[in-house]
Amino acid sequence: MALPRLTFPLTAGTFLMGTTEFVVAGLLPDLARTFGTSVGHAGLAITVFAIGMVVGPPVITLATLRVSRRAVLIAALLTFAAGQILAATVPVFAVFLVARFVTALATGAFWAIASVVAAKAAGPTAAARTLGVVIGGGNIANVLGVPLGALAGLLVGWQAVFWALAFLALLLVIPICQLVEPSAETTRVSLRAEFRGLRSGQLWLVLATTACITGGVLSSYGYISPLLTDRADLPETAVPIALVVFGAGSVIGSILGGRAGDRRPYGAALSFGAITLVATIAIAVTSTKPTLVLISFGVLGLVGFSANPILIALATKVGGDAPNLTTAMPTSTFNLGTAIGTGIAAAALQGPLGPLGPVTVGIVSAALMLVPLSILALHVRATAASEDASLISFGSGSR
């Protein structure tokens, strides 16, 4: 079955959103010089964006329940462009942070609504596969968008990167207008119905899984540089290569995860989770062996985010009649897990384990991820067995 045509502009949108979220990390020294502050203080641009990404998806989703999804996507792109332009032109760092927060709200809204639109257009039999491609846009950003943005910042200044992102977002409005149906509206849903979806215990198990998996993987990813240089004695030039390999693996893994999730969502998610745990342990065990640690890191990139499209599809499924908020919530918990996981990893890096500290955080988080996911899978299996037994009993009694 072919993917819906709107999959591709939505993927282009997540590519832009992923680029703007992570490209700042490569532009921090230039930002610090522009605003006359320290690199550490300039790093608030990352923190503020993460907060906006936690807050934006559920709040904006609820605020726009009765608005056409196409209109919300267009508004998100226009707001995204305005935020980029504001960030590129303001002379005051505090206003720059406000621009980053506004951009994060738009980014979160686009991610959440794009997931709803993509899943609905694909239908239940192809939702995970389609979401895998859409989410893959964010992973492609790590392979292409972020390195190219950082390079462009060095060559022509960081402001040019923000202007380029704004221009591309405005261009993307055209295919969104053409391919997203105006009838894709939520005119008959209510705030009460959306909150009723949050009563699902299965939903909170899915959300706990998303927070653990993202926090664990990004704990290792975010602090791989000191591990490679201090433990494996690799040169700093090897770090960008390792990150590109990780990003390329995450693109492939997201697509493969979506395909596997359409057939056996719980089994596929558990398998990816278990391999993620093994790969993270392998990074710690082989941290003094350059070739092996790079292979382990590449495997983590391949499987670490493979369950994400499956989890978003499951959130939509268990949300019942409230798919909007329940599809937005994984985006928030992804970023909440990132904020918590990387924060603990930063503290662990300064502790007695040194460069192994963040990877240890990743191992613990990956292990914790298997707990809610296993409970969810067992619950679904028990429910299915109970229903089968009831059908058998009914069939026997009717003869």
Short mmCIF file of N, CA, C and O in Angstrom, two decimals, residues 25-108:
data_model
loop_
_atom_site.label_atom_id
_atom_site.label_comp_id
_atom_site.label_asym_id
_atom_site.label_seq_id
_atom_site.Cartn_x
_atom_site.Cartn_y
_atom_site.Cartn_z
N ALA A 25 22.93 23.78 18.98
CA ALA A 25 24.09 23.21 19.69
C ALA A 25 25.39 23.48 18.95
O ALA A 25 26.44 23.68 19.57
N GLY A 26 25.34 23.50 17.62
CA GLY A 26 26.54 23.76 16.84
C GLY A 26 26.82 25.23 16.62
O GLY A 26 27.85 25.60 16.05
N LEU A 27 25.88 26.09 17.06
CA LEU A 27 26.03 27.54 16.85
C LEU A 27 26.27 28.31 18.14
O LEU A 27 26.35 29.54 18.12
N LEU A 28 26.38 27.59 19.26
CA LEU A 28 26.47 28.26 20.56
C LEU A 28 27.64 29.25 20.68
O LEU A 28 27.45 30.37 21.19
N PRO A 29 28.86 28.91 20.24
CA PRO A 29 29.95 29.90 20.36
C PRO A 29 29.65 31.19 19.60
O PRO A 29 29.92 32.29 20.11
N ASP A 30 29.09 31.07 18.39
CA ASP A 30 28.75 32.25 17.60
C ASP A 30 27.64 33.05 18.26
O ASP A 30 27.66 34.29 18.28
N LEU A 31 26.64 32.35 18.80
CA LEU A 31 25.56 33.03 19.52
C LEU A 31 26.11 33.79 20.72
O LEU A 31 25.71 34.94 20.99
N ALA A 32 27.00 33.14 21.47
CA ALA A 32 27.59 33.78 22.65
C ALA A 32 28.33 35.06 22.27
O ALA A 32 28.22 36.09 22.96
N ARG A 33 29.08 35.03 21.18
CA ARG A 33 29.80 36.24 20.74
C ARG A 33 28.83 37.34 20.32
O ARG A 33 29.04 38.52 20.63
N THR A 34 27.77 36.96 19.62
CA THR A 34 26.81 37.96 19.14
C THR A 34 26.14 38.69 20.29
O THR A 34 25.98 39.92 20.27
N PHE A 35 25.72 37.95 21.30
CA PHE A 35 24.97 38.55 22.41
C PHE A 35 25.85 38.91 23.60
O PHE A 35 25.35 39.36 24.63
N GLY A 36 27.16 38.72 23.46
CA GLY A 36 28.07 39.11 24.53
C GLY A 36 27.87 38.35 25.81
O GLY A 36 27.88 38.92 26.91
N THR A 37 27.68 37.03 25.71
CA THR A 37 27.46 36.21 26.89
C THR A 37 28.34 34.97 26.81
O THR A 37 29.09 34.78 25.86
N SER A 38 28.26 34.14 27.84
CA SER A 38 29.06 32.90 27.84
C SER A 38 28.37 31.81 27.03
O SER A 38 27.16 31.87 26.79
N VAL A 39 29.14 30.81 26.64
CA VAL A 39 28.58 29.68 25.90
C VAL A 39 27.55 28.95 26.76
O VAL A 39 26.50 28.53 26.28
N GLY A 40 27.87 28.81 28.05
CA GLY A 40 26.94 28.15 28.97
C GLY A 40 25.61 28.88 29.05
O GLY A 40 24.55 28.26 29.04
N HIS A 41 25.67 30.21 29.12
CA HIS A 41 24.44 31.00 29.18
C HIS A 41 23.69 30.93 27.86
O HIS A 41 22.46 30.88 27.83
N ALA A 42 24.42 30.93 26.76
CA ALA A 42 23.79 30.81 25.45
C ALA A 42 23.06 29.48 25.31
O ALA A 42 22.09 29.35 24.56
N GLY A 43 23.51 28.48 26.06
CA GLY A 43 22.86 27.17 26.05
C GLY A 43 21.43 27.18 26.54
O GLY A 43 20.69 26.22 26.35
N LEU A 44 21.02 28.30 27.19
CA LEU A 44 19.62 28.44 27.58
C LEU A 44 18.69 28.36 26.37
O LEU A 44 17.51 28.05 26.51
N ALA A 45 19.24 28.67 25.19
CA ALA A 45 18.43 28.58 23.97
C ALA A 45 17.94 27.15 23.74
O ALA A 45 16.85 26.93 23.19
N ILE A 46 18.72 26.17 24.17
CA ILE A 46 18.32 24.76 24.06
C ILE A 46 17.29 24.42 25.13
O ILE A 46 16.27 23.77 24.86
N THR A 47 17.55 24.87 26.36
CA THR A 47 16.65 24.58 27.48
C THR A 47 15.27 25.17 27.25
O THR A 47 14.25 24.51 27.45
N VAL A 48 15.23 26.44 26.85
CA VAL A 48 13.96 27.12 26.61
C VAL A 48 13.17 26.42 25.51
O VAL A 48 11.95 26.27 25.60
N PHE A 49 13.88 26.00 24.48
CA PHE A 49 13.19 25.30 23.39
C PHE A 49 12.59 23.98 23.89
O PHE A 49 11.46 23.62 23.52
N ALA A 50 13.34 23.25 24.72
CA ALA A 50 12.83 21.99 25.25
C ALA A 50 11.57 22.20 26.08
O ALA A 50 10.61 21.43 26.00
N ILE A 51 11.56 23.27 26.88
CA ILE A 51 10.37 23.58 27.69
C ILE A 51 9.18 23.86 26.79
O ILE A 51 8.06 23.40 27.03
N GLY A 52 9.41 24.64 25.74
CA GLY A 52 8.33 24.92 24.79
C GLY A 52 7.79 23.67 24.13
O GLY A 52 6.59 23.55 23.87
N MET A 53 8.68 22.73 23.86
CA MET A 53 8.27 21.47 23.22
C MET A 53 7.48 20.57 24.17
O MET A 53 6.68 19.74 23.73
N VAL A 54 7.71 20.72 25.47
CA VAL A 54 6.93 19.96 26.44
C VAL A 54 5.53 20.56 26.58
O VAL A 54 4.52 19.86 26.60
N VAL A 55 5.47 21.88 26.63
CA VAL A 55 4.21 22.58 26.87
C VAL A 55 3.35 22.66 25.61
O VAL A 55 2.13 22.47 25.65
N GLY A 56 3.97 22.91 24.47
CA GLY A 56 3.24 23.23 23.25
C GLY A 56 2.26 22.19 22.76
O GLY A 56 1.08 22.51 22.51
N PRO A 57 2.66 20.92 22.56
CA PRO A 57 1.75 19.96 21.94
C PRO A 57 0.40 19.81 22.63
O PRO A 57 -0.63 19.97 21.98
N PRO A 58 0.34 19.52 23.95
CA PRO A 58 -1.00 19.34 24.55
C PRO A 58 -1.79 20.64 24.64
O PRO A 58 -3.00 20.64 24.40
N VAL A 59 -1.13 21.75 24.98
CA VAL A 59 -1.85 23.01 25.14
C VAL A 59 -2.45 23.49 23.82
O VAL A 59 -3.64 23.83 23.74
N ILE A 60 -1.65 23.52 22.78
CA ILE A 60 -2.13 24.01 21.49
C ILE A 60 -3.12 23.03 20.87
O ILE A 60 -4.10 23.44 20.22
N THR A 61 -2.92 21.75 21.09
CA THR A 61 -3.89 20.77 20.58
C THR A 61 -5.26 21.00 21.20
O THR A 61 -6.28 20.99 20.50
N LEU A 62 -5.31 21.22 22.51
CA LEU A 62 -6.58 21.47 23.18
C LEU A 62 -7.19 22.80 22.74
O LEU A 62 -8.41 22.93 22.59
N ALA A 63 -6.34 23.80 22.54
CA ALA A 63 -6.84 25.13 22.17
C ALA A 63 -7.38 25.18 20.75
O ALA A 63 -8.13 26.10 20.40
N THR A 64 -7.03 24.20 19.93
CA THR A 64 -7.44 24.22 18.52
C THR A 64 -8.30 23.02 18.14
O THR A 64 -8.35 22.62 16.98
N LEU A 65 -9.01 22.46 19.12
CA LEU A 65 -9.80 21.27 18.86
C LEU A 65 -10.84 21.48 17.77
O LEU A 65 -11.14 20.57 17.00
N ARG A 66 -11.42 22.67 17.70
CA ARG A 66 -12.49 22.93 16.74
C ARG A 66 -12.00 23.66 15.50
O ARG A 66 -12.78 24.25 14.76
N VAL A 67 -10.69 23.63 15.30
CA VAL A 67 -10.09 24.30 14.15
C VAL A 67 -9.61 23.26 13.15
O VAL A 67 -9.15 22.18 13.53
N SER A 68 -9.75 23.56 11.87
CA SER A 68 -9.26 22.66 10.83
C SER A 68 -7.80 22.33 11.06
O SER A 68 -6.99 23.21 11.34
N ARG A 69 -7.48 21.06 10.93
CA ARG A 69 -6.09 20.64 11.13
C ARG A 69 -5.17 21.28 10.09
O ARG A 69 -4.01 21.57 10.38
N ARG A 70 -5.68 21.45 8.88
CA ARG A 70 -4.87 22.12 7.87
C ARG A 70 -4.55 23.55 8.31
O ARG A 70 -3.41 24.01 8.17
N ALA A 71 -5.53 24.23 8.89
CA ALA A 71 -5.32 25.60 9.35
C ALA A 71 -4.29 25.64 10.48
O ALA A 71 -3.45 26.55 10.55
N VAL A 72 -4.34 24.64 11.36
CA VAL A 72 -3.37 24.59 12.47
C VAL A 72 -1.96 24.36 11.95
O VAL A 72 -1.00 24.99 12.40
N LEU A 73 -1.82 23.46 10.98
CA LEU A 73 -0.50 23.20 10.39
C LEU A 73 0.06 24.45 9.72
O LEU A 73 1.24 24.78 9.87
N ILE A 74 -0.80 25.16 8.98
CA ILE A 74 -0.35 26.38 8.30
C ILE A 74 0.03 27.45 9.33
O ILE A 74 1.06 28.12 9.21
N ALA A 75 -0.81 27.60 10.38
CA ALA A 75 -0.50 28.58 11.42
C ALA A 75 0.80 28.23 12.13
O ALA A 75 1.59 29.12 12.48
N ALA A 76 1.04 26.93 12.34
CA ALA A 76 2.29 26.51 12.98
C ALA A 76 3.49 26.87 12.12
O ALA A 76 4.51 27.36 12.62
N LEU A 77 3.39 26.65 10.81
CA LEU A 77 4.50 26.99 9.91
C LEU A 77 4.74 28.50 9.86
O LEU A 77 5.89 28.95 9.86
N LEU A 78 3.66 29.29 9.83
CA LEU A 78 3.80 30.74 9.80
C LEU A 78 4.41 31.26 11.10
O LEU A 78 5.27 32.16 11.10
N THR A 79 3.96 30.69 12.22
CA THR A 79 4.52 31.09 13.52
C THR A 79 5.98 30.67 13.62
O THR A 79 6.82 31.41 14.15
N PHE A 80 6.27 29.48 13.13
CA PHE A 80 7.65 28.99 13.09
C PHE A 80 8.54 29.97 12.31
O PHE A 80 9.62 30.36 12.77
N ALA A 81 8.08 30.39 11.13
CA ALA A 81 8.84 31.33 10.30
C ALA A 81 9.02 32.66 11.01
O ALA A 81 10.12 33.25 11.01
N ALA A 82 7.96 33.15 11.64
CA ALA A 82 8.05 34.43 12.36
C ALA A 82 9.04 34.34 13.51
O ALA A 82 9.81 35.28 13.77
N GLY A 83 9.02 33.20 14.23
CA GLY A 83 9.96 33.02 15.33
C GLY A 83 11.40 33.00 14.85
O GLY A 83 12.30 33.56 15.50
N GLN A 84 11.65 32.37 13.72
CA GLN A 84 13.01 32.33 13.16
C GLN A 84 13.48 33.74 12.78
O GLN A 84 14.63 34.11 13.03
N ILE A 85 12.59 34.50 12.13
CA ILE A 85 12.95 35.85 11.71
C ILE A 85 13.22 36.74 12.92
O ILE A 85 14.19 37.52 12.94
N LEU A 86 12.37 36.62 13.94
CA LEU A 86 12.57 37.41 15.15
C LEU A 86 13.90 37.06 15.80
O LEU A 86 14.67 37.94 16.21
N ALA A 87 14.19 35.76 15.89
CA ALA A 87 15.45 35.33 16.51
C ALA A 87 16.66 35.84 15.74
O ALA A 87 17.70 36.17 16.34
N ALA A 88 16.54 35.94 14.42
CA ALA A 88 17.68 36.35 13.59
C ALA A 88 17.91 37.85 13.61
O ALA A 88 18.99 38.31 13.19
N THR A 89 16.95 38.62 14.09
CA THR A 89 17.05 40.08 13.98
C THR A 89 17.14 40.82 15.31
O THR A 89 17.52 41.99 15.32
N VAL A 90 16.79 40.17 16.42
CA VAL A 90 16.77 40.90 17.70
C VAL A 90 18.20 41.08 18.24
O VAL A 90 19.04 40.18 18.08
N PRO A 91 18.47 42.20 18.91
CA PRO A 91 19.80 42.42 19.46
C PRO A 91 19.93 42.02 20.93
O PRO A 91 21.03 42.09 21.50
N VAL A 92 18.82 41.62 21.56
CA VAL A 92 18.80 41.33 22.99
C VAL A 92 18.59 39.84 23.20
O VAL A 92 17.67 39.25 22.62
N PHE A 93 19.43 39.24 24.04
CA PHE A 93 19.38 37.79 24.22
C PHE A 93 18.06 37.34 24.84
O PHE A 93 17.53 36.29 24.49
N ALA A 94 17.50 38.13 25.76
CA ALA A 94 16.24 37.75 26.39
C ALA A 94 15.12 37.64 25.35
O ALA A 94 14.29 36.72 25.41
N VAL A 95 15.11 38.56 24.40
CA VAL A 95 14.10 38.51 23.34
C VAL A 95 14.37 37.31 22.41
O VAL A 95 13.44 36.67 21.91
N PHE A 96 15.64 37.01 22.20
CA PHE A 96 16.00 35.83 21.41
C PHE A 96 15.43 34.58 22.05
O PHE A 96 14.91 33.69 21.36
N LEU A 97 15.51 34.50 23.39
CA LEU A 97 14.96 33.33 24.09
C LEU A 97 13.44 33.26 23.93
O LEU A 97 12.88 32.18 23.79
N VAL A 98 12.78 34.43 23.95
CA VAL A 98 11.33 34.46 23.73
C VAL A 98 11.01 33.92 22.33
O VAL A 98 10.07 33.13 22.15
N ALA A 99 11.81 34.33 21.36
CA ALA A 99 11.62 33.85 19.99
C ALA A 99 11.79 32.34 19.91
O ALA A 99 11.04 31.64 19.22
N ARG A 100 12.77 31.81 20.63
CA ARG A 100 13.00 30.36 20.64
C ARG A 100 11.81 29.63 21.28
O ARG A 100 11.40 28.57 20.80
N PHE A 101 11.26 30.20 22.34
CA PHE A 101 10.12 29.58 23.00
C PHE A 101 8.91 29.55 22.07
O PHE A 101 8.21 28.53 21.97
N VAL A 102 8.66 30.67 21.40
CA VAL A 102 7.53 30.73 20.46
C VAL A 102 7.73 29.72 19.32
O VAL A 102 6.79 29.02 18.92
N THR A 103 8.96 29.64 18.82
CA THR A 103 9.26 28.68 17.76
C THR A 103 9.03 27.25 18.26
O THR A 103 8.53 26.39 17.52
N ALA A 104 9.38 26.98 19.52
CA ALA A 104 9.19 25.64 20.08
C ALA A 104 7.71 25.31 20.19
O ALA A 104 7.30 24.16 19.95
N LEU A 105 6.88 26.28 20.56
CA LEU A 105 5.44 26.05 20.63
C LEU A 105 4.91 25.65 19.26
O LEU A 105 4.13 24.70 19.12
N ALA A 106 5.35 26.37 18.22
CA ALA A 106 4.93 26.05 16.86
C ALA A 106 5.45 24.69 16.43
O ALA A 106 4.74 23.91 15.76
N THR A 107 6.68 24.39 16.80
CA THR A 107 7.28 23.10 16.46
C THR A 107 6.50 21.95 17.09
O THR A 107 6.17 20.96 16.43
N GLY A 108 6.20 22.09 18.38
CA GLY A 108 5.43 21.06 19.07
C GLY A 108 4.05 20.87 18.47
O GLY A 108 3.57 19.74 18.32
#
